[in-house]
Short mmCIF file of C-alpha atoms in Angstrom, two decimals:
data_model
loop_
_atom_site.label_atom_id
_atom_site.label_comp_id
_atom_site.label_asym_id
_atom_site.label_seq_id
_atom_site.Cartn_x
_atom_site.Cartn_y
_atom_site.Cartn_z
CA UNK A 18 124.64 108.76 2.94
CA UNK A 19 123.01 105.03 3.26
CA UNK A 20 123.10 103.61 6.22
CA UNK A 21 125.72 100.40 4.55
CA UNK A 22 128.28 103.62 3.61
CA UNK A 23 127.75 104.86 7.20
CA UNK A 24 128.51 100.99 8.22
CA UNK A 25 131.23 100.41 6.18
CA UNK A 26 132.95 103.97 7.31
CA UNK A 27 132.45 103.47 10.97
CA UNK A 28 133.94 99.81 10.56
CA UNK A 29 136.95 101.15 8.61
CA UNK A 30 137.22 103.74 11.64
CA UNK A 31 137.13 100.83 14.16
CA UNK A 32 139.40 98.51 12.63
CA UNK A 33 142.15 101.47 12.63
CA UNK A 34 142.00 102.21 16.30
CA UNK A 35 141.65 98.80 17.06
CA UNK A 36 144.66 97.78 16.11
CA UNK A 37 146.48 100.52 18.62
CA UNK A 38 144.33 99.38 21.66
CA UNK A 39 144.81 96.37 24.13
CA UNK A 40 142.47 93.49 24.31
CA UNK A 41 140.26 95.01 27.73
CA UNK A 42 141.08 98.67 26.39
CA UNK A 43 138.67 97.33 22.99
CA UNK A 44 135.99 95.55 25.42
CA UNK A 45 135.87 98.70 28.06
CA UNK A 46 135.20 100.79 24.88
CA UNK A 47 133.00 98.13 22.67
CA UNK A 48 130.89 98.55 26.18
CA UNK A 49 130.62 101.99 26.20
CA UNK A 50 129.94 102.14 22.35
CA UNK A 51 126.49 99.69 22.45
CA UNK A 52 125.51 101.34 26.18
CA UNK A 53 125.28 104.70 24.18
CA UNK A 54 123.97 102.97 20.68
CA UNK A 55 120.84 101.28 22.90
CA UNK A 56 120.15 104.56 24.45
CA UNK A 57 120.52 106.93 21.38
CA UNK A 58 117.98 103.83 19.10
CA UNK A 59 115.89 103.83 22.82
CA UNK A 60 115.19 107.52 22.26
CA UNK A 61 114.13 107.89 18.68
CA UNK A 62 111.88 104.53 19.12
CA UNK A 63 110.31 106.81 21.84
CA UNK A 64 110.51 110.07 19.65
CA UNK A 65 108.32 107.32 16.61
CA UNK A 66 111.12 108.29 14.55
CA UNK A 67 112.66 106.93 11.97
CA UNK A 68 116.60 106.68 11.70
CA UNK A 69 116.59 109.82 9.25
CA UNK A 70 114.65 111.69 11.33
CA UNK A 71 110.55 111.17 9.82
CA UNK A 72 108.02 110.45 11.28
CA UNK A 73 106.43 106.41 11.85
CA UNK A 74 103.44 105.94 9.98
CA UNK A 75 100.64 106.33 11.76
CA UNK A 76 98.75 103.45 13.29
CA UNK A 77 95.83 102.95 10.46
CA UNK A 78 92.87 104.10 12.23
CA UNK A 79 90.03 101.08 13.66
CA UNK A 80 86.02 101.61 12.63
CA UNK A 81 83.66 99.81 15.58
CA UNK A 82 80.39 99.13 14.87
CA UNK A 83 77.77 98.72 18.06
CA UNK A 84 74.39 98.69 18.54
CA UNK A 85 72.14 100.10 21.06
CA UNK A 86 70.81 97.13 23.23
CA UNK A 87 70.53 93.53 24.09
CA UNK A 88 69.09 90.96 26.51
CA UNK A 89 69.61 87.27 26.42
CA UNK A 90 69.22 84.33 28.68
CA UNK A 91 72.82 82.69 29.83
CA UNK A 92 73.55 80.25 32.47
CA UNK A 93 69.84 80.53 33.31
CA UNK A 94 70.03 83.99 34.15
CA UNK A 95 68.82 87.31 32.00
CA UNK A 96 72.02 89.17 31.25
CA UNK A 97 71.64 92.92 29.63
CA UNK A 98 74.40 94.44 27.33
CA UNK A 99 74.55 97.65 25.90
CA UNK A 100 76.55 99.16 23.20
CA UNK A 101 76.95 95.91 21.90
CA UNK A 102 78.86 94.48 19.00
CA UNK A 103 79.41 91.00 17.26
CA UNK A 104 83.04 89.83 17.56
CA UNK A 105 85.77 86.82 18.21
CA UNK A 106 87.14 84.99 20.31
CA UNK A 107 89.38 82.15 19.98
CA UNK A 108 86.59 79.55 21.00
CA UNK A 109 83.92 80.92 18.29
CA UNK A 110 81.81 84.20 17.93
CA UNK A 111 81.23 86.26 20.30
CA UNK A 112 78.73 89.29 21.61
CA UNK A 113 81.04 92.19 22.83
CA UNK A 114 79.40 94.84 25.03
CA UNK A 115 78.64 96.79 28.70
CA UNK A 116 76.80 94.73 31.18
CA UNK A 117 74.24 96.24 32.85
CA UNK A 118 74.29 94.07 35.89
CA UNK A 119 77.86 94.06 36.57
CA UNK A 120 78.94 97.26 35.66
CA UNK A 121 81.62 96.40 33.62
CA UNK A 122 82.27 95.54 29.80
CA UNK A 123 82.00 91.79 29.29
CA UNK A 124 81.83 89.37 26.45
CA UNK A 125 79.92 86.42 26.22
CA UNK A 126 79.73 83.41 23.16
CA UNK A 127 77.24 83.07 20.97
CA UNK A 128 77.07 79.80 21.54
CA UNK A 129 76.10 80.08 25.30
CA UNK A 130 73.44 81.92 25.00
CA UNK A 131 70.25 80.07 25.51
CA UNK A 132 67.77 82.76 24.28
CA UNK A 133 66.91 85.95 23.08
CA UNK A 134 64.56 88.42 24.65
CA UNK A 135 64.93 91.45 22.77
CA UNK A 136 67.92 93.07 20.36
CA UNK A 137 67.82 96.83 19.03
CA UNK A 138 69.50 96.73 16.03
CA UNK A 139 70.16 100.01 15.33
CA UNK A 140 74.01 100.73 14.31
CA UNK A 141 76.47 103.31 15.11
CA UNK A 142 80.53 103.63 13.42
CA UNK A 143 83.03 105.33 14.67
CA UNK A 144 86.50 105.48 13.85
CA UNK A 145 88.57 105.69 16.61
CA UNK A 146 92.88 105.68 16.55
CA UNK A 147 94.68 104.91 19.38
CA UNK A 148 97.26 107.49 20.58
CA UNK A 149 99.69 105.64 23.24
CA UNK A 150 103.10 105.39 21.36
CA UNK A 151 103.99 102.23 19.60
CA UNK A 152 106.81 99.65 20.40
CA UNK A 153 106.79 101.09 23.93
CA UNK A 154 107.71 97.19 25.45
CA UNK A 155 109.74 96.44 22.58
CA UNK A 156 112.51 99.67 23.00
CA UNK A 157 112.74 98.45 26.72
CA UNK A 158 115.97 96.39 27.82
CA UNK A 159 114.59 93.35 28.33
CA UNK A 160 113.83 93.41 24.46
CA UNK A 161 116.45 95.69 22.85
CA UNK A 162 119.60 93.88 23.85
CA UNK A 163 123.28 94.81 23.50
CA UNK A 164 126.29 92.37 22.89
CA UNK A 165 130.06 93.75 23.36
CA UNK A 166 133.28 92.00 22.12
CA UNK A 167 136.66 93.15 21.90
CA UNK A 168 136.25 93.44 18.13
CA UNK A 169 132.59 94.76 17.94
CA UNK A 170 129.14 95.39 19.31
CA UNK A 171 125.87 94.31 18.23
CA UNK A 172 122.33 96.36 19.53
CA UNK A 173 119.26 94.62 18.21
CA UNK A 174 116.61 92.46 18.83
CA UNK A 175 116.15 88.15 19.13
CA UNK A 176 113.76 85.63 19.39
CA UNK A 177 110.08 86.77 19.39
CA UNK A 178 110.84 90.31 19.47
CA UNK A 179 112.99 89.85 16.18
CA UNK A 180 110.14 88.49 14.51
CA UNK A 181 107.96 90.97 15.72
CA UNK A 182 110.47 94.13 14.70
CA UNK A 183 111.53 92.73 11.47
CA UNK A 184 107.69 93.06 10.42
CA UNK A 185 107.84 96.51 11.18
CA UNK A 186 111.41 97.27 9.94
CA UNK A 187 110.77 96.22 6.62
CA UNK A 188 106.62 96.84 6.38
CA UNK A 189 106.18 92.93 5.93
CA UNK A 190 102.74 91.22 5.95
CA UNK A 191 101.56 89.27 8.78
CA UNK A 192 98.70 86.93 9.31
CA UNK A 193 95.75 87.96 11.67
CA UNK A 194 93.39 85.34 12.01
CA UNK A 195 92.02 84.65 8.18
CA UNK A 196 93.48 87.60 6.76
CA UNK A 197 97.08 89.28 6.29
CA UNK A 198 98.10 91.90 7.03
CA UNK A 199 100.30 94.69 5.76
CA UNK A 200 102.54 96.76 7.73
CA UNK A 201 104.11 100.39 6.78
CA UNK A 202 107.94 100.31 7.04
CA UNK A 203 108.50 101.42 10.46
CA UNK A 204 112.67 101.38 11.00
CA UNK A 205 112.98 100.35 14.87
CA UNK A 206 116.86 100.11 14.16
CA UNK A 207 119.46 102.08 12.02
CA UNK A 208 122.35 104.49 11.95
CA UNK A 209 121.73 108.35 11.57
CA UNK A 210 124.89 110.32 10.27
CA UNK A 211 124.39 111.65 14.02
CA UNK A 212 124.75 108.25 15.12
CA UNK A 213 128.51 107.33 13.83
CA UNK A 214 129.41 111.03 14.92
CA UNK A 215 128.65 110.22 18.16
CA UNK A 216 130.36 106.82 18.05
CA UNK A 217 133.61 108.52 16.05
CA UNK A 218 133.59 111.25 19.25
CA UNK A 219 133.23 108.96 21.63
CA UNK A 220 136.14 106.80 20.13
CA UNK A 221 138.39 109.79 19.64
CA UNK A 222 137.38 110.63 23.80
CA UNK A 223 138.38 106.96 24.66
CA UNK A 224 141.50 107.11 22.64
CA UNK A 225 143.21 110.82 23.41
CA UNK A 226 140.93 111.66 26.91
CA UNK A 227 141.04 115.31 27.17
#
């Protein structure tokens, strides 16, 4: 079943009882509906699932080029990276790699640097993919936000976040930088079959309490 026939059957469903149910009787249950809704579309963003049950598409996997060593001259001093790579910043170009001196991974612009001592150019790739789950900030409640009338509920996202989730929703392209983008259709939000069970339990529970 599409997820407009699930809609449309679960509003038909509503409308019904509705119309036997007081005005705070609809609001106490239009509450309890999009508390449940959040948490059930919480857990399958969690579960990188989509609304009929496969998988996300996997995050598209990132090649990084480095190279073994260099040692420059900045702010009068000699600085030493290694595993170094060329990238960018929002101020201009950028070298990218560990420094030696402080222990730590640092970047510095290209246009800083006042001299070159030495560069070993020799290049390695790998591909790496990152495996922490995705829309982890977006599924929270500060992002995935309910709203509860006496005649209906709405779960979903606004502002920023909207933007941000409709790109993945529908597997829109999005500028980076120069270039765009294209996204795999991830669905963040939707109705399973399971979903307007639930919802048609709960209502039946909230209407004839065992």
């Amino acid at each position: 079943m599409s997820d407009d026939a699930l809609f449309h059957e679960l509003d038909a469903y509503l409308q019904t009882v509705k119309q036997h149910l007081a005005d705070k009787q609809r609001r106490r249950l239009s509450r309890q509906l999009a508390a449940g809704l959040r948490q059930r579309q919480q857990k399958r963003i969690n579960q990188q699932k989509n609304p009929d049950g496969t998988p996300y598409a996997e995050r598209r996997r990132a090649t990084r080029r480095t190279q073994g060593g260099i040692r420059f001259i900045w702010n009068n001093d000699v600085r030493e990276l290694r595993n170094w790579r060329n990238s960018r910043g929002r101020g201009g170009r950028m070298i990218t790699g560990f420094d030696v001196e402080r222990g730590a991974l640092r970047s510095f612009f290209r246009a800083d640097i006042e001299r070159y001592l030495s560069i070993d150019i020799n290049k390695t790739t790998k591909t790496t993919q990152r495996k922490d789950k995705m829309f982890r900030r977006l599924r929270t409640g500060r992002f995935l936000r309910m709203s509860v009338q006496s005649d209906g509920v709405e779960v979903g996202f606004s502002g920023q976040a909207a933007a941000i989730a409709s790109v993945h929703q529908y597997g829109e392209m999005e500028r980076m930088g120069r270039s765009r983008v294209q996204y795999p259709a991830r669905e963040l939000l939707g109705l399973s079959e399971a979903d307007v069970d639930w919802m048609a339990d709960t209502i039946v529970e909230f209407v004839q309490p065992s």
